[in-house]
Amino acid sequence: MRVGFGVERARGGRIEPLSEPRAARQATERSPVIDGDLSDAAWAESASDNTFTDQKNLQPVPHQTTIYLGYDEIAIYFAAHAVDPAPSSLVMAATKRDSEFGGDDHITFRIDAYHTHNWNDVSRFSVTAGGTQGSRIAGGRSGKTEWKGDWTGAAKVVEDGYTVEMAIPWAIIPYPNKDEPASLAFNVTRNHARLDYESWYSNITNLWAEKFSADWEGVQLPEGNFTREVLVLPFFAAGAAERENEWEGTARGGGDVRYRPTPQLTGLLTFNPDFRNVENEVAGIDFTRGERRVDESRPFFQEGRDMFRTWSGIGDYFYSRRIEHIDMGTKLYGKLGQ
């Protein structure tokens, strides 16, 4: 496992890795076991730092977090030791993957492989103190794990708080094609649930200024390790209905297909998409004079949806729920450079 050489916070401070010769010897060693136990020797060879500040007042928090960061040609490896004097009081209510667990104690690792400081390019990976995982892939992606891409996370409650480990495959996040070492942007946040505040490794302030994220320099992106794959998400529904004392059968089918020719580009095809059996189909029965906006849950429109978002409170450039029925659709999204 390689360490994160040259990791620097834009608002000051620096991760200090071990010496380069020692780290180079670790490039061929095995990756850490993701089980929540930080005694794995791989973490001793990784970059580390332990200064988190309160997002509101920008002051160091009383309960600090130590983070560890490294990578190899397969994945990014992240770990954290979150100090808490009352580990028995940690909030660990969430159990469903990718659910909303903002009320739980959790740690989020954020990576922007394009180093654009743009919200659309940030992928987020969270693990609660209880080990529940949640993620959002840059650009937008459907929530089904087999479609979005799997990653590994684990947590463990210890005497002085809790620990978190993650292994995030390069294959599931967008990253640029570069032969030379690249600079990436990253950040780490921790939610202190019972104390009701959030601390940041590199504080982006209440203005949510992504330009204040940390810089991860000298990362060799795995250009030759990317695997092109075709993913298919089919559906089939059948039923029967009685009409005029006679039973009539019904059936329909279709699916979605995704293909990534490069780490930067994603192509999609949908045919006879299932637009009826989806979540949030019923928006509510309350009276309103304006259009009721419902979150999108159809894979074809979830993919790349962040490309059409302003992230400034104005809303989306394109509201896909206005499209109710189509027979077939295709799209290609991504980047050709920075």
PDB file of C-alpha atoms in Angstrom, residues 110-267:
ATOM      1  CA  ARG A 110     -14.875  12.815   0.569  1.00  0.00           C
ATOM      2  CA  ILE A 111     -12.770  12.486  -2.583  1.00  0.00           C
ATOM      3  CA  ASP A 112     -12.595  14.740  -5.654  1.00  0.00           C
ATOM      4  CA  ALA A 113     -10.365  12.920  -8.132  1.00  0.00           C
ATOM      5  CA  TYR A 114     -10.491  15.777 -10.662  1.00  0.00           C
ATOM      6  CA  HIS A 115      -9.353  18.366  -8.118  1.00  0.00           C
ATOM      7  CA  THR A 116     -11.905  20.852  -9.444  1.00  0.00           C
ATOM      8  CA  HIS A 117     -13.363  21.810  -6.027  1.00  0.00           C
ATOM      9  CA  ASN A 118     -16.762  21.320  -7.634  1.00  0.00           C
ATOM     10  CA  TRP A 119     -19.541  19.584  -5.691  1.00  0.00           C
ATOM     11  CA  ASN A 120     -20.461  17.555  -8.773  1.00  0.00           C
ATOM     12  CA  ASP A 121     -17.042  15.868  -8.705  1.00  0.00           C
ATOM     13  CA  VAL A 122     -17.079  14.879  -5.021  1.00  0.00           C
ATOM     14  CA  SER A 123     -17.801  11.270  -4.015  1.00  0.00           C
ATOM     15  CA  ARG A 124     -18.760  10.678  -0.371  1.00  0.00           C
ATOM     16  CA  PHE A 125     -18.344   7.496   1.677  1.00  0.00           C
ATOM     17  CA  SER A 126     -19.699   7.293   5.227  1.00  0.00           C
ATOM     18  CA  VAL A 127     -19.576   4.701   7.998  1.00  0.00           C
ATOM     19  CA  THR A 128     -21.438   5.031  11.284  1.00  0.00           C
ATOM     20  CA  ALA A 129     -20.064   3.994  14.662  1.00  0.00           C
ATOM     21  CA  GLY A 130     -22.282   0.938  14.284  1.00  0.00           C
ATOM     22  CA  GLY A 131     -20.792   0.003  10.906  1.00  0.00           C
ATOM     23  CA  THR A 132     -23.644   1.098   8.609  1.00  0.00           C
ATOM     24  CA  GLN A 133     -22.393   2.276   5.203  1.00  0.00           C
ATOM     25  CA  GLY A 134     -23.622   5.078   2.963  1.00  0.00           C
ATOM     26  CA  SER A 135     -22.245   6.603  -0.220  1.00  0.00           C
ATOM     27  CA  ARG A 136     -22.850   9.068  -3.029  1.00  0.00           C
ATOM     28  CA  ILE A 137     -20.835   8.729  -6.230  1.00  0.00           C
ATOM     29  CA  ALA A 138     -19.764  11.851  -8.125  1.00  0.00           C
ATOM     30  CA  GLY A 139     -22.088  12.758 -10.954  1.00  0.00           C
ATOM     31  CA  GLY A 140     -25.004  10.807  -9.512  1.00  0.00           C
ATOM     32  CA  ARG A 141     -25.813   7.115  -9.629  1.00  0.00           C
ATOM     33  CA  SER A 142     -28.719   4.828  -8.917  1.00  0.00           C
ATOM     34  CA  GLY A 143     -28.828   3.516  -5.366  1.00  0.00           C
ATOM     35  CA  LYS A 144     -28.840  -0.236  -5.974  1.00  0.00           C
ATOM     36  CA  THR A 145     -25.476  -1.577  -4.774  1.00  0.00           C
ATOM     37  CA  GLU A 146     -24.999  -3.992  -7.685  1.00  0.00           C
ATOM     38  CA  TRP A 147     -25.473  -1.050 -10.048  1.00  0.00           C
ATOM     39  CA  LYS A 148     -23.679   1.714  -8.147  1.00  0.00           C
ATOM     40  CA  GLY A 149     -20.659  -0.380  -7.223  1.00  0.00           C
ATOM     41  CA  ASP A 150     -19.659  -1.983  -3.942  1.00  0.00           C
ATOM     42  CA  TRP A 151     -17.067  -0.892  -1.410  1.00  0.00           C
ATOM     43  CA  THR A 152     -16.080  -2.111   2.045  1.00  0.00           C
ATOM     44  CA  GLY A 153     -16.511  -0.353   5.364  1.00  0.00           C
ATOM     45  CA  ALA A 154     -16.336  -1.413   9.006  1.00  0.00           C
ATOM     46  CA  ALA A 155     -16.441   0.177  12.447  1.00  0.00           C
ATOM     47  CA  LYS A 156     -15.624  -0.839  16.005  1.00  0.00           C
ATOM     48  CA  VAL A 157     -16.436   0.743  19.372  1.00  0.00           C
ATOM     49  CA  VAL A 158     -13.290   0.966  21.517  1.00  0.00           C
ATOM     50  CA  GLU A 159     -12.458   2.210  25.027  1.00  0.00           C
ATOM     51  CA  ASP A 160     -11.956   5.823  24.006  1.00  0.00           C
ATOM     52  CA  GLY A 161     -14.451   6.162  21.138  1.00  0.00           C
ATOM     53  CA  TYR A 162     -14.748   4.248  17.890  1.00  0.00           C
ATOM     54  CA  THR A 163     -12.716   3.349  14.807  1.00  0.00           C
ATOM     55  CA  VAL A 164     -13.662   3.229  11.127  1.00  0.00           C
ATOM     56  CA  GLU A 165     -12.004   1.599   8.113  1.00  0.00           C
ATOM     57  CA  MET A 166     -12.829   1.849   4.394  1.00  0.00           C
ATOM     58  CA  ALA A 167     -11.584   0.303   1.151  1.00  0.00           C
ATOM     59  CA  ILE A 168     -12.922   2.194  -1.880  1.00  0.00           C
ATOM     60  CA  PRO A 169     -12.135   0.612  -5.280  1.00  0.00           C
ATOM     61  CA  TRP A 170     -10.932   3.052  -7.908  1.00  0.00           C
ATOM     62  CA  ALA A 171     -13.283   1.298 -10.333  1.00  0.00           C
ATOM     63  CA  ILE A 172     -16.445   2.759  -8.766  1.00  0.00           C
ATOM     64  CA  ILE A 173     -15.438   6.445  -8.797  1.00  0.00           C
ATOM     65  CA  PRO A 174     -14.767   8.729 -11.793  1.00  0.00           C
ATOM     66  CA  TYR A 175     -11.139   9.789 -12.170  1.00  0.00           C
ATOM     67  CA  PRO A 176      -9.075  11.368 -14.984  1.00  0.00           C
ATOM     68  CA  ASN A 177      -6.836   9.472 -17.370  1.00  0.00           C
ATOM     69  CA  LYS A 178      -3.321  10.563 -16.429  1.00  0.00           C
ATOM     70  CA  ASP A 179       0.052   8.869 -16.782  1.00  0.00           C
ATOM     71  CA  GLU A 180       1.844  11.263 -14.445  1.00  0.00           C
ATOM     72  CA  PRO A 181       1.076  11.558 -10.704  1.00  0.00           C
ATOM     73  CA  ALA A 182      -2.011  13.667 -10.064  1.00  0.00           C
ATOM     74  CA  SER A 183      -3.278  16.030  -7.380  1.00  0.00           C
ATOM     75  CA  LEU A 184      -6.622  15.104  -5.841  1.00  0.00           C
ATOM     76  CA  ALA A 185      -8.845  16.963  -3.400  1.00  0.00           C
ATOM     77  CA  PHE A 186     -10.242  15.265  -0.308  1.00  0.00           C
ATOM     78  CA  ASN A 187     -11.784  15.980   3.051  1.00  0.00           C
ATOM     79  CA  VAL A 188     -13.080  14.193   6.140  1.00  0.00           C
ATOM     80  CA  THR A 189     -16.046  15.116   8.324  1.00  0.00           C
ATOM     81  CA  ARG A 190     -17.220  13.693  11.633  1.00  0.00           C
ATOM     82  CA  ASN A 191     -20.688  14.012  13.099  1.00  0.00           C
ATOM     83  CA  HIS A 192     -20.726  14.266  16.914  1.00  0.00           C
ATOM     84  CA  ALA A 193     -24.332  13.163  17.340  1.00  0.00           C
ATOM     85  CA  ARG A 194     -25.185  13.679  21.001  1.00  0.00           C
ATOM     86  CA  LEU A 195     -23.184  16.921  21.156  1.00  0.00           C
ATOM     87  CA  ASP A 196     -24.909  18.180  17.992  1.00  0.00           C
ATOM     88  CA  TYR A 197     -21.980  19.525  15.998  1.00  0.00           C
ATOM     89  CA  GLU A 198     -19.797  18.552  13.052  1.00  0.00           C
ATOM     90  CA  SER A 199     -16.023  18.714  12.788  1.00  0.00           C
ATOM     91  CA  TRP A 200     -13.951  18.904   9.610  1.00  0.00           C
ATOM     92  CA  TYR A 201     -10.394  17.910   8.761  1.00  0.00           C
ATOM     93  CA  SER A 202     -10.064  20.841   6.354  1.00  0.00           C
ATOM     94  CA  ASN A 203     -12.796  23.277   7.336  1.00  0.00           C
ATOM     95  CA  ILE A 204     -14.838  24.583   4.407  1.00  0.00           C
ATOM     96  CA  THR A 205     -16.813  26.906   6.738  1.00  0.00           C
ATOM     97  CA  ASN A 206     -20.557  27.533   6.795  1.00  0.00           C
ATOM     98  CA  LEU A 207     -20.260  28.866   3.257  1.00  0.00           C
ATOM     99  CA  TRP A 208     -19.494  25.299   2.130  1.00  0.00           C
ATOM    100  CA  ALA A 209     -16.530  26.573   0.126  1.00  0.00           C
ATOM    101  CA  GLU A 210     -15.212  23.407  -1.475  1.00  0.00           C
ATOM    102  CA  LYS A 211     -12.007  25.256  -2.440  1.00  0.00           C
ATOM    103  CA  PHE A 212     -10.912  24.886   1.193  1.00  0.00           C
ATOM    104  CA  SER A 213     -10.697  21.091   0.894  1.00  0.00           C
ATOM    105  CA  ALA A 214      -7.362  19.367   1.410  1.00  0.00           C
ATOM    106  CA  ASP A 215      -4.949  18.556  -1.431  1.00  0.00           C
ATOM    107  CA  TRP A 216      -3.652  15.022  -1.946  1.00  0.00           C
ATOM    108  CA  GLU A 217      -0.588  15.333  -4.160  1.00  0.00           C
ATOM    109  CA  GLY A 218       1.500  12.811  -6.054  1.00  0.00           C
ATOM    110  CA  VAL A 219      -1.179  10.121  -6.459  1.00  0.00           C
ATOM    111  CA  GLN A 220      -0.511   7.631  -9.258  1.00  0.00           C
ATOM    112  CA  LEU A 221      -3.941   6.924 -10.727  1.00  0.00           C
ATOM    113  CA  PRO A 222      -4.446   3.303 -11.891  1.00  0.00           C
ATOM    114  CA  GLU A 223      -4.947   3.874 -15.614  1.00  0.00           C
ATOM    115  CA  GLY A 224      -4.169   0.296 -16.609  1.00  0.00           C
ATOM    116  CA  ASN A 225      -6.318  -1.246 -13.879  1.00  0.00           C
ATOM    117  CA  PHE A 226      -9.672   0.041 -15.150  1.00  0.00           C
ATOM    118  CA  THR A 227     -12.015  -2.710 -16.356  1.00  0.00           C
ATOM    119  CA  ARG A 228     -14.716  -1.959 -18.905  1.00  0.00           C
ATOM    120  CA  GLU A 229     -17.944  -3.659 -17.962  1.00  0.00           C
ATOM    121  CA  VAL A 230     -21.550  -3.767 -19.059  1.00  0.00           C
ATOM    122  CA  LEU A 231     -24.160  -3.748 -16.279  1.00  0.00           C
ATOM    123  CA  VAL A 232     -27.767  -4.729 -16.959  1.00  0.00           C
ATOM    124  CA  LEU A 233     -30.683  -3.963 -14.635  1.00  0.00           C
ATOM    125  CA  PRO A 234     -33.734  -5.773 -16.088  1.00  0.00           C
ATOM    126  CA  PHE A 235     -37.291  -5.896 -14.829  1.00  0.00           C
ATOM    127  CA  PHE A 236     -40.305  -8.073 -15.515  1.00  0.00           C
ATOM    128  CA  ALA A 237     -43.797  -7.746 -14.118  1.00  0.00           C
ATOM    129  CA  ALA A 238     -46.762 -10.031 -14.725  1.00  0.00           C
ATOM    130  CA  GLY A 239     -50.333 -10.099 -13.466  1.00  0.00           C
ATOM    131  CA  ALA A 240     -53.928 -10.972 -14.178  1.00  0.00           C
ATOM    132  CA  ALA A 241     -57.174  -9.052 -14.014  1.00  0.00           C
ATOM    133  CA  GLU A 242     -60.817 -10.111 -14.228  1.00  0.00           C
ATOM    134  CA  ARG A 243     -62.864  -8.301 -16.851  1.00  0.00           C
ATOM    135  CA  GLU A 244     -66.451  -9.226 -17.651  1.00  0.00           C
ATOM    136  CA  ASN A 245     -66.073 -12.540 -15.836  1.00  0.00           C
ATOM    137  CA  GLU A 246     -62.949 -13.416 -17.805  1.00  0.00           C
ATOM    138  CA  TRP A 247     -59.376 -13.360 -16.620  1.00  0.00           C
ATOM    139  CA  GLU A 248     -56.835 -11.494 -18.736  1.00  0.00           C
ATOM    140  CA  GLY A 249     -53.104 -11.773 -18.255  1.00  0.00           C
ATOM    141  CA  THR A 250     -50.710  -8.841 -18.437  1.00  0.00           C
ATOM    142  CA  ALA A 251     -46.949  -8.737 -18.712  1.00  0.00           C
ATOM    143  CA  ARG A 252     -44.305  -6.129 -19.331  1.00  0.00           C
ATOM    144  CA  GLY A 253     -40.555  -6.043 -19.234  1.00  0.00           C
ATOM    145  CA  GLY A 254     -37.593  -3.829 -19.942  1.00  0.00           C
ATOM    146  CA  GLY A 255     -34.355  -2.736 -18.412  1.00  0.00           C
ATOM    147  CA  ASP A 256     -31.415  -0.374 -18.122  1.00  0.00           C
ATOM    148  CA  VAL A 257     -27.892  -0.907 -19.431  1.00  0.00           C
ATOM    149  CA  ARG A 258     -24.757   0.958 -18.326  1.00  0.00           C
ATOM    150  CA  TYR A 259     -21.321   0.899 -19.955  1.00  0.00           C
ATOM    151  CA  ARG A 260     -18.204   2.808 -18.873  1.00  0.00           C
ATOM    152  CA  PRO A 261     -15.683   2.922 -21.740  1.00  0.00           C
ATOM    153  CA  THR A 262     -13.252   4.961 -19.613  1.00  0.00           C
ATOM    154  CA  PRO A 263     -13.069   6.035 -15.945  1.00  0.00           C
ATOM    155  CA  GLN A 264     -14.339   9.441 -17.124  1.00  0.00           C
ATOM    156  CA  LEU A 265     -17.330   8.536 -19.309  1.00  0.00           C
ATOM    157  CA  THR A 266     -20.574   6.649 -18.689  1.00  0.00           C
ATOM    158  CA  GLY A 267     -23.113   5.612 -21.312  1.00  0.00           C
TER     159      GLY A 267
END
